[in-house]
Amino acid sequence: MTAAQAAGTAKTVAQLLAAKDIVIACGPGGVGKTTTAAALAATAVVEEGGRVLVLTVDPARRLADALGLKGIGNDEVRIPDEVFAGAAAHPRGQLWAAMLDTKQSWDDLIRAHAPDEETREQILANPLYQNISGRFVQSHDYIAMERLYEIHCEGKYDLIVVDTPPTRNALDFLDAPQRMADFFSSRLLRWLIVPYRSRLVNVASRPFYQVADRILGTQFLADISEFQSMYSGFVERAEAVTRLLSDRRTTFMVVSTLEATPVREAEFFSCELTARKLHLGAIVLNKVLPEYLRDARTDKLAQSMEKGSAELADGLTDDPAVAARVIVEVAESFLNFGVVARREAEQMAELRGAPDVLVTVPFFDADIYDMGGLLQLGAQVWD
Amino acid sequence: MSAAVDLLDLRLVFVTGKGGVGKTTVAAGLAQLAAEHGKRVLVCETDAKGDVTALFEAPPTDFTPREIAPGIWSMSMDTEASLREYLKLHLRIPVVGRIGPLAKAFDFVATAAPGVREILTVGKFCWEVKERHYDLVVVDAPASGHIVSQLAAPQAINDLVKVGLIRGQTDWMLEILSDPRQTGLVAVCTPEEMPVNETIELAARIREETTVQMSAVVVNRVLPELFAQREEEIFEQLRETENEEVLSGRVGGSVVPVLEAARLAVTLRRTRSAHLQHLQAELPLGMPVLLLPYLFARSFGARTTRQVAHALGEELGL
C-alpha cells in the first residue's frame, strides 16, 4: 500500500476520476496510449454517465472506424449509441470524440484573436506562420494543450480524456505553453523586431543584429515582426493553459508497457510530473505478461518437461514422437517467456509507490479495434 | 537488388521508428555489424539519453566523439555545441568560451525559425560524412513523426530564409542527403498494428516530403514459430483434459500453465504475422524487409547488441 492509499485517496481509476474533470494520458510512444484513453472514456460513459469527450491525436485507423470517427476533423462528434449497443453495452451518458488537426487549430486560434481582418489575413499568409503551424514540431504540442483549454472553457463536458501527441521528449507538451509564453514575451523578440533604423542607434546591441541578420537574413526578421499584434494575446492564453494543467481537477495518467525503454521513460515522466507539482493519478501498464510465467515451481516443472519429454509423451496422443517434440517446444517457450516476465516484474516493482493507482492490463488475444475491445480494456483499468 | 551491399556501403544511415520499437537497439546493432566488417563507424544519439552507449556498456558520450568499442565511436547531439562549431567552420565567427547570450539568442531563433535546430543536427551528420572522418555514420534518429521535419529542414530553410549565410550552407547538405548511394533511412517497427501503419505512412512521407531514400524496414521482436502444422494438432490433443492430467501426474505438478503459456505464444505470433503480411503488402515494391527475432534476454547490453548485429547480418546475407 502506498502512502497515498493509506491516506485514503483514490485507490481505483473509478474513484480517481470521480474528482477530476480532465485526465491527460501521457507516456512513451507505442504503448497503447490512444487506445487506453479511448477505453477509459468509453468505460466512464457506461459506468458513470455524463458527457465524456476523448480528445485524440492520431488513432489507429481501425479504432477510428470502430468509433465512427472516419473523416472527422477538429470538431467534436458524438459516438452513436448503436456503437455501444453493438458491444452489448448501455451508455448512461454520451461519448464524444475529436481528433486534433494542428493546422486547423492554429488557424482558428489566429481567427479568434487577431485584432482585425487585415492582420488576420496578413498572419495567415505569413511564411513564418505557415511554417510554425504546419511543420514546426513543438507547435503540435502547444496546440494540443491550447485546444484542451478551449474545450474546457466551453464547459460542455463532465470529463475530458486527452491523448497527448507523440513527442520526441514526453515532456515537450507540458513545457509547450510556457515556452510559447516565454517566446512571445521575450525581450529578444522585441529587440529583433525594432525598426531597422533604431537598431543602428543602439550601439550596444549592434553586434547582435549583425549576427542575426547574417544568419537569418532581414526578410525573416520582417516576417517575425508581423506577429507583433498577436503577442499579448498569445502570452495570456499560454499562461492560462499552463494554469489549467496544474489545476487540481486535472490529473495525469502515465501509460506504458514493461519493455525496458518505455518503462524507463515512464519512470522519468512520473518523477518529472511530481517535480512540477502536477498530479500523477495513475500508471497504466499495458500488455503485461501473466503472473503464472514467474512461478518458481512451474519453472522447475518446465525444466523437467524439457529433459524428460520422451517418457512424458509415452502413449499420449496419436503420435507420441511428435508429442515429445511439442513438449520440448512448449517447455522452452515457457522458460523463455519466464525470463521476460521476471524482468518485467522487477521493472514494475521499481514503478510502484509513485502514483495513487497502479493498474496492469494483460495481453489480449487480439488487437483492440472495436467498442467491445475498448470496454474490455476499460474494465481492466476501471477497478 | 542486394540490400546488404547497399546498407553497409552507405555513408550516412538514419535509423528511425515509433517510440519503443527498438530503434536504438537496431542502430547499435547496425554499428556493431559494420564495425565487424572493418568499417570505422560513428553512431550518433540525437536525444542525449545515453541509451546507445549503454548498449555497448560504455559511459555516455558528449558532442565530441569517443571510441566506445573497437571501430565504433559515439557522440551525442548538442545543438549549442553544434552551433558553436557551425559558426566557426562556416561563418568564420569564432566563439570563445561560453556562448551564454548567443545561446539564448539561438534558443529564441530556433523557436521562431523552424528548421534551425534541425539543420544544425542534420548539418553536423552531413559534415562528418563530407569530412570523411568515418566510413559510416549511423544516426539513432528521432521517432518517425519528427524525422521527416528533420530531414526536410534543409529544404525548408531554403524556402524560408531567402538570403543570408545559412542559405548558402544548405546546398551541400542537400547533395549528400539526396544521394541514395550515400544516405539512407532504416525504419524500425514491431509486428504490431500501430507501428506497422506508421511505418507504411512514414515510407510515403519520406518519399513525398524529403529527398532521402528509404533503404530498408527492420521488423524487430518477431516471435518464433513454435509449431509446424502437425505439431499444432498434437499440441491441441495434449491440451485435452485427460492428457493434461496424465502429463501433470507424470511430471509431478500441474502442466496447465506451461501449456497455457504456449497457447499465448502461438496467439501472439499469429496476430503479429497478420500485421507483418500487411506491412509487406503495403510497402513499395522491392523494399527490403529484415526480420529480427524477439530476444528473451534478462537485460540489454553488449551481448544482445552482438546478437542483433548477427541477426541483421544473416538477414542481409552476410
XYZ file of C-alpha atoms in Angstrom:
701
model
C 0.000 0.000 0.000
C 1.368 3.398 -0.955
C 1.267 6.403 1.299
C -1.467 7.897 -0.862
C -3.621 4.825 -0.422
C -3.056 4.777 3.305
C -4.202 8.385 3.434
C -7.466 7.287 1.890
C -7.091 8.939 -1.521
C -8.033 7.244 -4.772
C -7.433 3.528 -4.986
C -9.027 2.769 -8.297
C -9.224 4.699 -11.511
C -13.002 4.878 -10.992
C -12.514 6.669 -7.678
C -9.785 8.853 -9.098
C -11.997 10.086 -11.917
C -14.860 10.933 -9.595
C -12.984 14.047 -8.523
C -11.420 15.042 -11.814
C -12.539 16.933 -14.925
C -9.534 16.275 -17.079
C -7.363 13.195 -17.472
C -4.246 13.574 -19.559
C -2.882 10.278 -20.844
C 0.811 10.547 -21.444
C 3.911 8.430 -21.685
C 6.199 6.937 -24.293
C 5.025 6.196 -27.821
C 3.762 2.845 -28.993
C 2.366 1.613 -25.694
C -1.346 1.890 -26.432
C -1.856 5.397 -25.081
C -4.548 6.308 -27.607
C -6.425 3.054 -27.093
C -6.228 3.371 -23.314
C -7.564 6.937 -23.433
C -10.468 5.881 -25.659
C -11.172 2.827 -23.483
C -11.248 4.919 -20.340
C -13.625 7.469 -21.871
C -15.984 4.768 -23.175
C -15.980 2.961 -19.838
C -16.685 6.205 -17.971
C -19.765 6.703 -20.151
C -21.011 3.186 -19.404
C -20.191 3.205 -15.684
C -20.707 6.818 -14.656
C -22.650 8.535 -17.404
C -22.400 12.236 -18.150
C -20.848 13.834 -21.200
C -17.380 12.478 -21.809
C -15.004 13.656 -24.516
C -11.948 11.841 -25.750
C -9.600 14.243 -27.477
C -7.281 12.148 -29.542
C -4.362 12.872 -31.749
C -3.737 10.058 -34.127
C -5.868 6.988 -33.528
C -5.234 3.709 -35.288
C -7.449 3.758 -38.328
C -9.420 0.705 -37.305
C -10.091 2.217 -33.911
C -11.279 5.425 -35.553
C -13.565 3.414 -37.808
C -14.928 1.497 -34.851
C -15.817 4.743 -33.108
C -17.388 6.121 -36.265
C -14.679 8.775 -36.429
C -13.908 8.383 -40.087
C -13.451 11.669 -41.887
C -13.948 13.937 -38.899
C -11.595 16.734 -38.024
C -11.243 19.228 -35.270
C -14.915 19.373 -34.286
C -16.260 17.098 -31.590
C -18.671 14.436 -32.797
C -20.913 12.195 -30.758
C -20.346 8.458 -30.896
C -23.749 6.949 -31.731
C -25.366 4.760 -29.064
C -25.571 1.967 -31.648
C -21.790 1.604 -31.390
C -22.265 0.734 -27.710
C -25.253 -1.472 -28.491
C -23.033 -3.374 -30.931
C -20.869 -4.305 -27.960
C -23.918 -5.185 -25.829
C -23.266 -2.178 -23.599
C -25.624 0.545 -22.446
C -24.216 4.046 -22.255
C -25.573 6.028 -19.324
C -24.252 9.207 -20.863
C -22.762 10.475 -24.098
C -19.391 9.720 -25.603
C -17.898 12.408 -27.779
C -14.659 12.342 -29.709
C -12.470 14.829 -31.515
C -9.275 14.465 -33.443
C -6.665 17.168 -33.341
C -5.887 18.911 -36.604
C -2.828 21.043 -35.874
C -3.051 23.372 -38.848
C -6.785 23.913 -38.435
C -6.432 24.633 -34.721
C -3.758 27.226 -35.349
C -5.843 28.944 -37.997
C -8.829 29.008 -35.639
C -6.670 30.485 -32.915
C -5.471 33.274 -35.209
C -9.015 33.946 -36.416
C -10.257 34.214 -32.849
C -7.516 36.514 -31.617
C -6.401 38.711 -34.494
C -7.364 42.331 -33.766
C -8.733 42.963 -37.247
C -9.295 41.331 -40.602
C -6.222 42.768 -42.236
C -3.874 41.487 -39.516
C -5.577 38.133 -39.641
C -5.057 37.719 -43.374
C -1.514 39.002 -43.084
C -0.630 36.450 -40.457
C -2.364 33.562 -42.171
C -0.329 34.331 -45.303
C 2.930 34.914 -43.421
C 5.511 32.307 -44.471
C 6.831 32.059 -40.930
C 3.358 31.400 -39.578
C 2.760 28.768 -42.215
C 5.915 27.035 -41.130
C 5.130 27.202 -37.437
C 1.600 25.931 -37.903
C 2.444 23.310 -40.493
C 5.876 21.928 -39.937
C 7.094 23.081 -36.566
C 7.088 20.100 -34.272
C 6.559 21.871 -30.976
C 3.569 23.747 -32.318
C 1.798 20.397 -32.289
C 2.447 20.033 -28.580
C 1.293 23.530 -27.888
C -1.855 23.416 -29.915
C -2.988 20.159 -28.290
C -2.960 21.854 -24.889
C -4.474 25.016 -26.327
C -7.363 23.034 -27.793
C -7.897 21.297 -24.467
C -8.107 24.688 -22.789
C -10.617 25.947 -25.307
C -12.888 22.919 -24.943
C -12.609 23.034 -21.165
C -13.650 26.691 -21.123
C -16.754 25.914 -23.135
C -17.771 23.712 -20.216
C -19.751 21.197 -22.215
C -18.211 18.042 -20.769
C -18.130 16.351 -17.404
C -14.910 14.575 -18.212
C -12.277 15.146 -20.874
C -9.740 12.420 -21.574
C -6.779 13.683 -23.566
C -4.418 11.574 -25.565
C -1.169 13.514 -25.824
C 0.798 13.788 -29.059
C 3.776 11.532 -29.549
C 6.633 13.800 -28.598
C 10.342 13.489 -29.025
C 10.589 14.090 -25.360
C 7.497 13.039 -23.449
C 7.586 16.334 -21.565
C 7.570 18.680 -24.510
C 3.846 19.177 -24.391
C 3.986 20.188 -20.729
C 6.538 22.847 -21.472
C 4.998 23.987 -24.726
C 2.602 26.613 -23.300
C 5.309 28.117 -21.111
C 7.780 28.093 -23.967
C 5.226 29.775 -26.171
C 4.619 32.428 -23.495
C 8.349 32.954 -22.973
C 8.815 33.261 -26.682
C 6.204 35.907 -27.227
C 7.029 37.918 -24.140
C 10.758 37.678 -24.690
C 12.890 40.787 -24.728
C 14.845 39.266 -27.557
C 11.774 39.208 -29.709
C 11.207 42.897 -29.066
C 14.833 43.563 -29.920
C 14.659 41.634 -33.105
C 11.654 43.418 -34.443
C 12.636 47.000 -33.687
C 12.719 49.009 -36.908
C 15.952 48.826 -38.788
C 16.947 52.458 -38.254
C 16.689 52.443 -34.477
C 18.914 49.397 -34.392
C 21.781 51.448 -35.795
C 21.345 53.904 -32.945
C 21.689 51.246 -30.294
C 25.424 50.686 -30.272
C 25.387 48.058 -27.546
C 23.215 45.624 -29.396
C 24.568 46.251 -32.864
C 26.766 43.102 -32.956
C 23.726 41.061 -32.057
C 21.800 42.400 -35.024
C 24.726 41.853 -37.302
C 24.828 38.195 -36.354
C 21.050 37.869 -36.561
C 20.959 39.481 -39.969
C 23.848 37.462 -41.245
C 22.414 34.193 -40.084
C 18.770 34.719 -40.851
C 18.519 37.489 -43.409
C 16.359 40.574 -42.946
C 13.265 39.169 -44.648
C 12.924 36.592 -41.932
C 13.096 39.269 -39.249
C 10.440 41.231 -41.083
C 8.260 38.113 -41.083
C 8.674 37.791 -37.328
C 7.619 41.373 -36.721
C 4.263 40.772 -38.397
C 3.254 38.756 -35.376
C 3.565 41.760 -33.096
C -0.131 42.462 -32.753
C -0.750 38.935 -31.504
C 1.826 38.859 -28.744
C -0.107 39.827 -25.685
C -2.976 37.547 -26.654
C -0.622 34.620 -27.058
C 1.075 35.226 -23.747
C -2.215 35.349 -21.852
C -3.531 32.219 -23.500
C -0.335 30.279 -22.937
C -0.324 31.201 -19.269
C -3.937 30.169 -18.850
C -3.175 26.822 -20.482
C -0.297 26.306 -18.057
C -2.603 27.034 -15.112
C -5.138 24.515 -16.356
C -2.529 21.757 -16.402
C -1.730 22.283 -12.740
C -5.347 22.729 -11.658
C -6.370 20.184 -9.032
C -9.218 18.950 -11.211
C -6.642 17.831 -13.753
C -4.838 14.530 -13.344
C -2.203 12.713 -15.355
C -2.268 9.064 -16.297
C 1.056 7.626 -17.404
C 0.609 4.764 -19.854
C 3.447 2.363 -20.585
C 4.367 -1.226 -21.216
C 7.021 -3.073 -19.247
C 9.511 -3.161 -22.116
C 12.854 -1.749 -20.963
C 12.821 1.589 -22.835
C 9.187 2.621 -22.275
C 9.352 1.738 -18.601
C 12.403 3.919 -18.122
C 10.632 6.786 -19.865
C 7.511 6.240 -17.779
C 9.573 6.359 -14.618
C 11.282 9.552 -15.705
C 7.940 11.032 -16.634
C 6.396 10.203 -13.266
C 9.278 11.891 -11.472
C 9.005 14.977 -13.645
C 5.263 15.289 -13.059
C 5.826 15.150 -9.339
C 8.677 17.644 -9.568
C 6.383 20.055 -11.416
C 3.695 19.579 -8.772
C 1.344 18.118 -11.362
C -0.979 15.389 -10.199
C 0.110 11.873 -11.135
C -3.139 9.988 -10.716
C -2.404 6.598 -12.214
C 0.092 4.468 -14.035
C -1.432 2.031 -16.501
C 0.785 -0.787 -17.707
C -0.362 -2.446 -20.898
C 0.470 -5.878 -22.302
C 1.690 -7.294 -19.028
C 2.633 -10.969 -19.220
C 0.601 -13.286 -16.976
C 1.852 -13.886 -13.446
C 1.992 -17.681 -13.755
C 5.053 -17.276 -16.002
C 7.043 -16.195 -12.949
C 6.037 -19.091 -10.732
C 9.206 -20.822 -9.482
C 7.560 -24.239 -9.104
C 6.199 -24.189 -12.644
C 9.598 -23.067 -13.871
C 11.170 -26.229 -12.341
C 8.365 -28.269 -13.833
C 9.055 -26.867 -17.298
C 12.721 -27.754 -16.880
C 11.846 -31.384 -16.113
C 9.410 -31.443 -19.044
C 12.221 -30.325 -21.336
C 14.529 -33.113 -20.123
C 12.059 -35.972 -19.816
C 9.880 -35.238 -22.837
C 10.050 -38.765 -24.354
C 8.887 -40.536 -21.189
C 6.222 -37.902 -20.588
C 4.774 -38.244 -24.076
C 4.736 -42.042 -23.955
C 1.355 -43.322 -25.091
C -0.155 -39.855 -25.330
C -1.896 -38.531 -28.479
C -1.845 -40.361 -31.762
C 1.832 -39.514 -32.375
C 3.942 -39.704 -29.173
C 7.157 -38.857 -31.080
C 5.704 -35.551 -32.241
C 4.176 -35.069 -28.793
C 7.659 -35.334 -27.233
C 8.900 -32.616 -29.596
C 5.901 -30.452 -28.765
C 6.565 -30.848 -25.042
C 10.154 -29.633 -25.527
C 8.941 -26.628 -27.548
C 6.265 -25.832 -25.002
C 8.655 -26.071 -22.066
C 11.320 -23.947 -23.779
C 8.760 -21.342 -24.678
C 7.580 -21.204 -21.057
C 11.137 -20.740 -19.818
C 11.830 -18.036 -22.410
C 8.749 -16.028 -21.536
C 9.540 -16.601 -17.861
C 12.822 -14.698 -18.300
C 10.908 -11.760 -19.776
C 8.105 -11.921 -17.185
C 10.588 -11.820 -14.298
C 12.436 -8.899 -15.874
C 9.132 -7.061 -16.267
C 8.044 -7.789 -12.708
C 11.280 -6.322 -11.443
C 10.715 -3.212 -13.526
C 7.154 -2.910 -12.258
C 8.369 -3.055 -8.671
C 10.510 -0.012 -9.387
C 7.456 1.932 -10.570
C 5.321 1.083 -7.572
C 4.820 3.727 -4.943
C 4.814 6.731 -7.215
C 1.169 7.076 -8.271
C -2.140 6.806 -6.412
C -3.169 3.917 -8.664
C -1.104 1.291 -10.463
C -3.060 -0.773 -12.967
C -1.868 -3.700 -15.050
C -3.612 -4.813 -18.210
C -2.870 -8.282 -19.590
C -2.012 -9.178 -23.151
C -5.240 -9.551 -25.086
C -5.593 -12.315 -27.637
C -6.450 -9.869 -30.398
C -5.815 -6.201 -31.160
C -8.431 -3.799 -29.938
C -10.340 -2.214 -32.753
C -13.976 -2.055 -31.702
C -16.148 -0.883 -28.830
C -16.212 -4.395 -27.347
C -12.434 -4.422 -27.126
C -12.317 -0.884 -25.720
C -14.766 -1.769 -22.968
C -12.863 -4.965 -22.196
C -9.670 -2.911 -21.774
C -11.590 -0.217 -19.920
C -12.936 -2.756 -17.425
C -9.369 -3.807 -16.588
C -8.369 -0.201 -15.970
C -11.565 0.888 -14.217
C -11.352 -1.076 -10.959
C 18.858 -5.863 -55.536
C 21.225 -6.735 -52.710
C 20.175 -4.937 -49.579
C 23.356 -5.960 -47.789
C 25.775 -4.211 -50.081
C 23.566 -1.152 -50.174
C 23.171 -0.763 -46.444
C 26.785 -1.246 -45.337
C 28.121 0.742 -48.292
C 26.158 3.848 -47.378
C 27.934 6.725 -45.644
C 25.010 8.023 -43.590
C 22.141 5.941 -42.209
C 19.242 7.377 -40.221
C 17.543 4.765 -38.044
C 14.031 5.782 -37.057
C 10.758 4.278 -35.882
C 7.895 4.735 -33.470
C 8.995 5.054 -29.846
C 9.586 1.799 -28.025
C 10.092 -0.436 -31.053
C 13.824 -0.854 -30.510
C 15.200 1.858 -32.782
C 18.283 2.353 -30.609
C 18.901 -1.398 -30.419
C 18.880 -1.610 -34.212
C 21.134 1.454 -34.592
C 23.626 -0.111 -32.176
C 23.367 -3.497 -33.923
C 23.985 -1.919 -37.310
C 27.021 -0.048 -35.988
C 28.348 -3.271 -34.466
C 27.811 -5.189 -37.723
C 29.576 -2.510 -39.795
C 32.491 -2.441 -37.351
C 32.787 -6.229 -37.542
C 33.114 -5.751 -41.300
C 36.078 -3.455 -40.804
C 34.326 -0.105 -41.025
C 35.044 2.908 -38.867
C 31.620 3.789 -37.551
C 30.261 6.865 -35.811
C 26.995 6.261 -34.010
C 25.106 9.417 -33.078
C 22.491 9.911 -30.451
C 20.019 12.718 -31.063
C 18.316 12.992 -27.689
C 21.202 12.516 -25.265
C 19.751 9.808 -23.054
C 22.861 7.637 -23.117
C 20.889 4.684 -24.477
C 23.271 3.942 -27.349
C 26.393 3.807 -25.212
C 24.555 1.673 -22.630
C 24.063 -0.939 -25.367
C 27.869 -1.111 -25.626
C 28.203 -0.947 -21.845
C 30.170 2.285 -22.152
C 29.635 5.547 -20.263
C 27.615 8.264 -22.037
C 29.364 10.457 -24.583
C 29.024 14.147 -25.340
C 29.371 16.186 -28.529
C 32.982 15.072 -29.008
C 33.084 11.528 -30.414
C 34.783 8.867 -28.307
C 35.638 5.279 -29.209
C 33.280 3.066 -27.195
C 34.036 -0.313 -28.812
C 36.615 -1.396 -31.393
C 35.874 0.611 -34.555
C 32.832 2.324 -33.039
C 32.774 5.957 -31.982
C 29.809 7.586 -30.330
C 28.636 11.161 -29.916
C 25.534 12.896 -28.581
C 23.955 15.731 -30.443
C 24.050 19.047 -28.636
C 22.697 21.927 -30.657
C 24.590 24.573 -28.741
C 27.911 22.829 -29.370
C 26.864 22.273 -32.938
C 26.073 25.966 -33.330
C 29.471 26.890 -31.972
C 31.174 24.554 -34.426
C 28.949 25.758 -37.221
C 29.710 29.432 -36.629
C 33.415 28.715 -36.527
C 33.592 26.467 -39.574
C 31.087 28.041 -41.910
C 30.513 31.628 -40.928
C 34.041 32.171 -39.612
C 32.714 33.651 -36.388
C 34.918 32.272 -33.636
C 33.143 31.915 -30.330
C 35.435 31.806 -27.360
C 34.359 30.434 -24.003
C 30.724 30.085 -23.093
C 28.341 31.450 -25.637
C 25.769 32.417 -22.979
C 23.868 35.314 -24.559
C 24.359 33.927 -28.029
C 22.961 30.568 -26.941
C 19.947 32.374 -25.562
C 19.512 34.227 -28.828
C 19.918 30.968 -30.624
C 17.303 29.262 -28.488
C 14.993 32.028 -29.316
C 15.694 31.957 -33.023
C 15.384 28.178 -33.052
C 11.937 28.505 -31.512
C 10.906 31.091 -34.053
C 12.503 29.634 -37.122
C 11.509 26.049 -37.588
C 14.366 24.144 -39.050
C 17.253 25.998 -37.438
C 17.691 23.413 -34.708
C 17.072 20.615 -37.157
C 19.595 21.900 -39.630
C 22.309 22.125 -37.007
C 21.604 18.494 -36.178
C 21.398 17.156 -39.715
C 24.160 19.529 -40.772
C 26.542 18.024 -38.224
C 25.934 14.490 -39.526
C 26.379 15.624 -43.132
C 29.559 17.422 -42.109
C 31.030 14.215 -40.679
C 30.200 12.486 -43.961
C 31.699 15.298 -46.011
C 34.917 15.301 -43.998
C 35.210 11.503 -44.337
C 36.280 11.003 -40.720
C 34.299 7.746 -40.683
C 33.239 5.124 -43.195
C 29.704 5.088 -41.885
C 27.661 7.455 -39.746
C 24.687 5.779 -38.033
C 22.135 8.132 -36.528
C 19.796 6.989 -33.775
C 17.279 9.440 -35.165
C 14.155 10.931 -33.608
C 10.888 8.977 -33.783
C 9.004 8.698 -37.066
C 6.980 11.889 -36.789
C 9.991 14.086 -36.217
C 12.472 12.571 -38.616
C 10.553 13.946 -41.576
C 10.818 17.543 -40.354
C 14.464 16.972 -39.577
C 15.290 15.593 -42.990
C 13.138 18.169 -44.722
C 14.819 21.014 -42.800
C 17.479 21.926 -45.364
C 14.791 22.309 -47.995
C 12.520 24.171 -45.578
C 15.333 26.577 -44.754
C 15.898 27.128 -48.434
C 12.237 28.102 -48.772
C 12.132 30.218 -45.645
C 15.421 32.058 -45.483
C 15.829 33.611 -48.887
C 19.156 35.284 -48.218
C 21.791 35.226 -45.537
C 24.666 32.895 -44.897
C 22.612 29.906 -43.751
C 21.073 29.777 -47.177
C 24.444 29.128 -48.748
C 25.038 26.193 -46.418
C 22.098 24.040 -47.315
C 23.128 23.118 -50.858
C 25.946 20.737 -49.956
C 23.793 19.127 -47.248
C 21.010 18.504 -49.731
C 23.544 16.993 -52.088
C 24.609 14.398 -49.500
C 21.088 13.727 -48.245
C 19.671 13.296 -51.737
C 22.294 10.831 -52.929
C 20.936 7.284 -52.471
C 24.473 5.895 -52.716
C 25.487 7.921 -49.658
C 22.430 8.387 -47.491
C 19.660 6.032 -46.460
C 16.947 5.665 -43.903
C 16.092 2.496 -41.996
C 12.632 2.350 -40.447
C 12.260 0.068 -37.438
C 8.932 -1.340 -36.319
C 7.480 -4.278 -34.439
C 4.858 -6.578 -35.977
C 2.021 -4.714 -34.247
C -0.786 -2.654 -35.674
C 0.264 0.915 -34.896
C 3.988 0.565 -35.609
C 3.208 -1.170 -38.909
C 0.748 1.506 -40.016
C 3.133 4.240 -39.013
C 5.930 2.650 -40.998
C 3.758 2.459 -44.098
C 2.853 6.129 -43.669
C 6.473 7.036 -42.984
C 7.586 5.399 -46.227
C 5.112 7.579 -48.111
C 6.057 10.789 -46.281
C 9.780 10.220 -46.734
C 9.173 9.785 -50.446
C 6.941 12.838 -50.761
C 8.444 15.320 -48.329
C 12.173 14.623 -48.259
C 14.927 13.878 -50.708
C 16.210 10.952 -48.648
C 15.883 7.373 -49.807
C 14.359 4.728 -47.536
C 16.762 1.756 -47.662
C 15.094 -0.939 -45.585
C 12.499 -1.739 -42.959
C 13.598 -3.715 -39.910
C 10.884 -5.632 -38.098
C 12.020 -6.139 -34.532
C 10.786 -8.648 -31.912
C 9.475 -11.245 -34.323
C 8.290 -14.172 -32.200
C 9.459 -17.659 -33.124
C 7.039 -20.030 -34.827
C 6.514 -22.662 -32.142
C 4.848 -25.429 -34.131
C 4.567 -26.761 -37.630
C 1.034 -27.759 -38.602
C 1.286 -31.388 -37.450
C 2.799 -30.279 -34.137
C -0.041 -27.878 -33.557
C -2.586 -30.705 -33.946
C -0.695 -32.763 -31.378
C -0.445 -29.726 -29.107
C -4.242 -29.385 -29.175
C -4.523 -33.082 -28.247
C -2.120 -32.592 -25.333
C -4.343 -29.792 -24.042
C -7.311 -32.151 -23.726
C -8.132 -32.576 -20.053
C -7.270 -36.272 -19.738
C -3.873 -35.816 -21.406
C -3.171 -32.782 -19.240
C -3.932 -34.874 -16.173
C -1.650 -37.718 -17.265
C 1.166 -35.260 -18.003
C 0.690 -33.462 -14.692
C 0.778 -36.799 -12.866
C 3.957 -37.924 -14.612
C 5.870 -34.675 -14.087
C 4.585 -34.144 -10.554
C 2.729 -30.828 -10.826
C 0.159 -29.047 -12.979
C 1.317 -28.563 -16.569
C -1.689 -26.339 -17.318
C 0.204 -23.010 -17.022
C 3.016 -24.347 -19.215
C 0.567 -25.322 -21.946
C -1.380 -22.090 -21.489
C 1.827 -20.071 -21.946
C 2.441 -21.883 -25.232
C -1.096 -21.098 -26.361
C -0.465 -17.427 -25.570
C 2.803 -17.535 -27.543
C 1.035 -19.079 -30.536
C -1.755 -16.485 -30.410
C 0.675 -13.593 -30.155
C 2.704 -14.943 -33.035
C -0.428 -15.345 -35.157
C -1.800 -11.847 -34.538
C 1.591 -10.429 -35.306
C 2.160 -12.299 -38.531
C -1.045 -10.773 -39.926
C 0.452 -7.310 -39.308
C 3.717 -8.409 -40.876
C 1.910 -9.518 -44.018
C 0.052 -6.215 -44.140
C 3.388 -4.392 -43.911
C 4.947 -6.387 -46.707
C 1.909 -5.855 -48.925
C 1.804 -2.087 -48.416
C 5.471 -1.147 -48.683
C 6.851 -0.058 -52.045
C 7.797 -2.991 -54.233
C 11.339 -4.218 -53.631
C 11.776 -2.555 -50.238
C 13.937 -4.959 -48.207
C 12.235 -6.119 -45.006
C 14.638 -7.532 -42.418
C 13.316 -9.619 -39.532
C 14.931 -9.621 -36.091
C 13.928 -12.249 -33.555
C 12.427 -11.437 -30.170
C 15.253 -11.571 -27.636
C 14.309 -13.401 -24.466
C 17.004 -11.598 -22.522
C 17.369 -10.614 -18.909
C 18.849 -7.261 -19.833
C 20.185 -5.383 -22.820
C 23.898 -4.705 -23.239
C 26.937 -5.571 -25.330
C 25.890 -9.211 -25.614
C 22.430 -8.515 -27.011
C 23.911 -5.859 -29.319
C 26.144 -8.548 -30.825
C 23.128 -10.843 -31.154
C 21.239 -8.120 -33.012
C 24.254 -7.459 -35.247
C 24.483 -11.139 -36.174
C 20.775 -11.416 -36.820
C 20.983 -8.338 -39.052
C 23.992 -9.819 -40.826
C 22.088 -13.022 -41.512
C 19.098 -11.138 -42.854
C 21.424 -9.133 -45.099
C 23.012 -12.340 -46.378
C 26.445 -11.578 -44.940
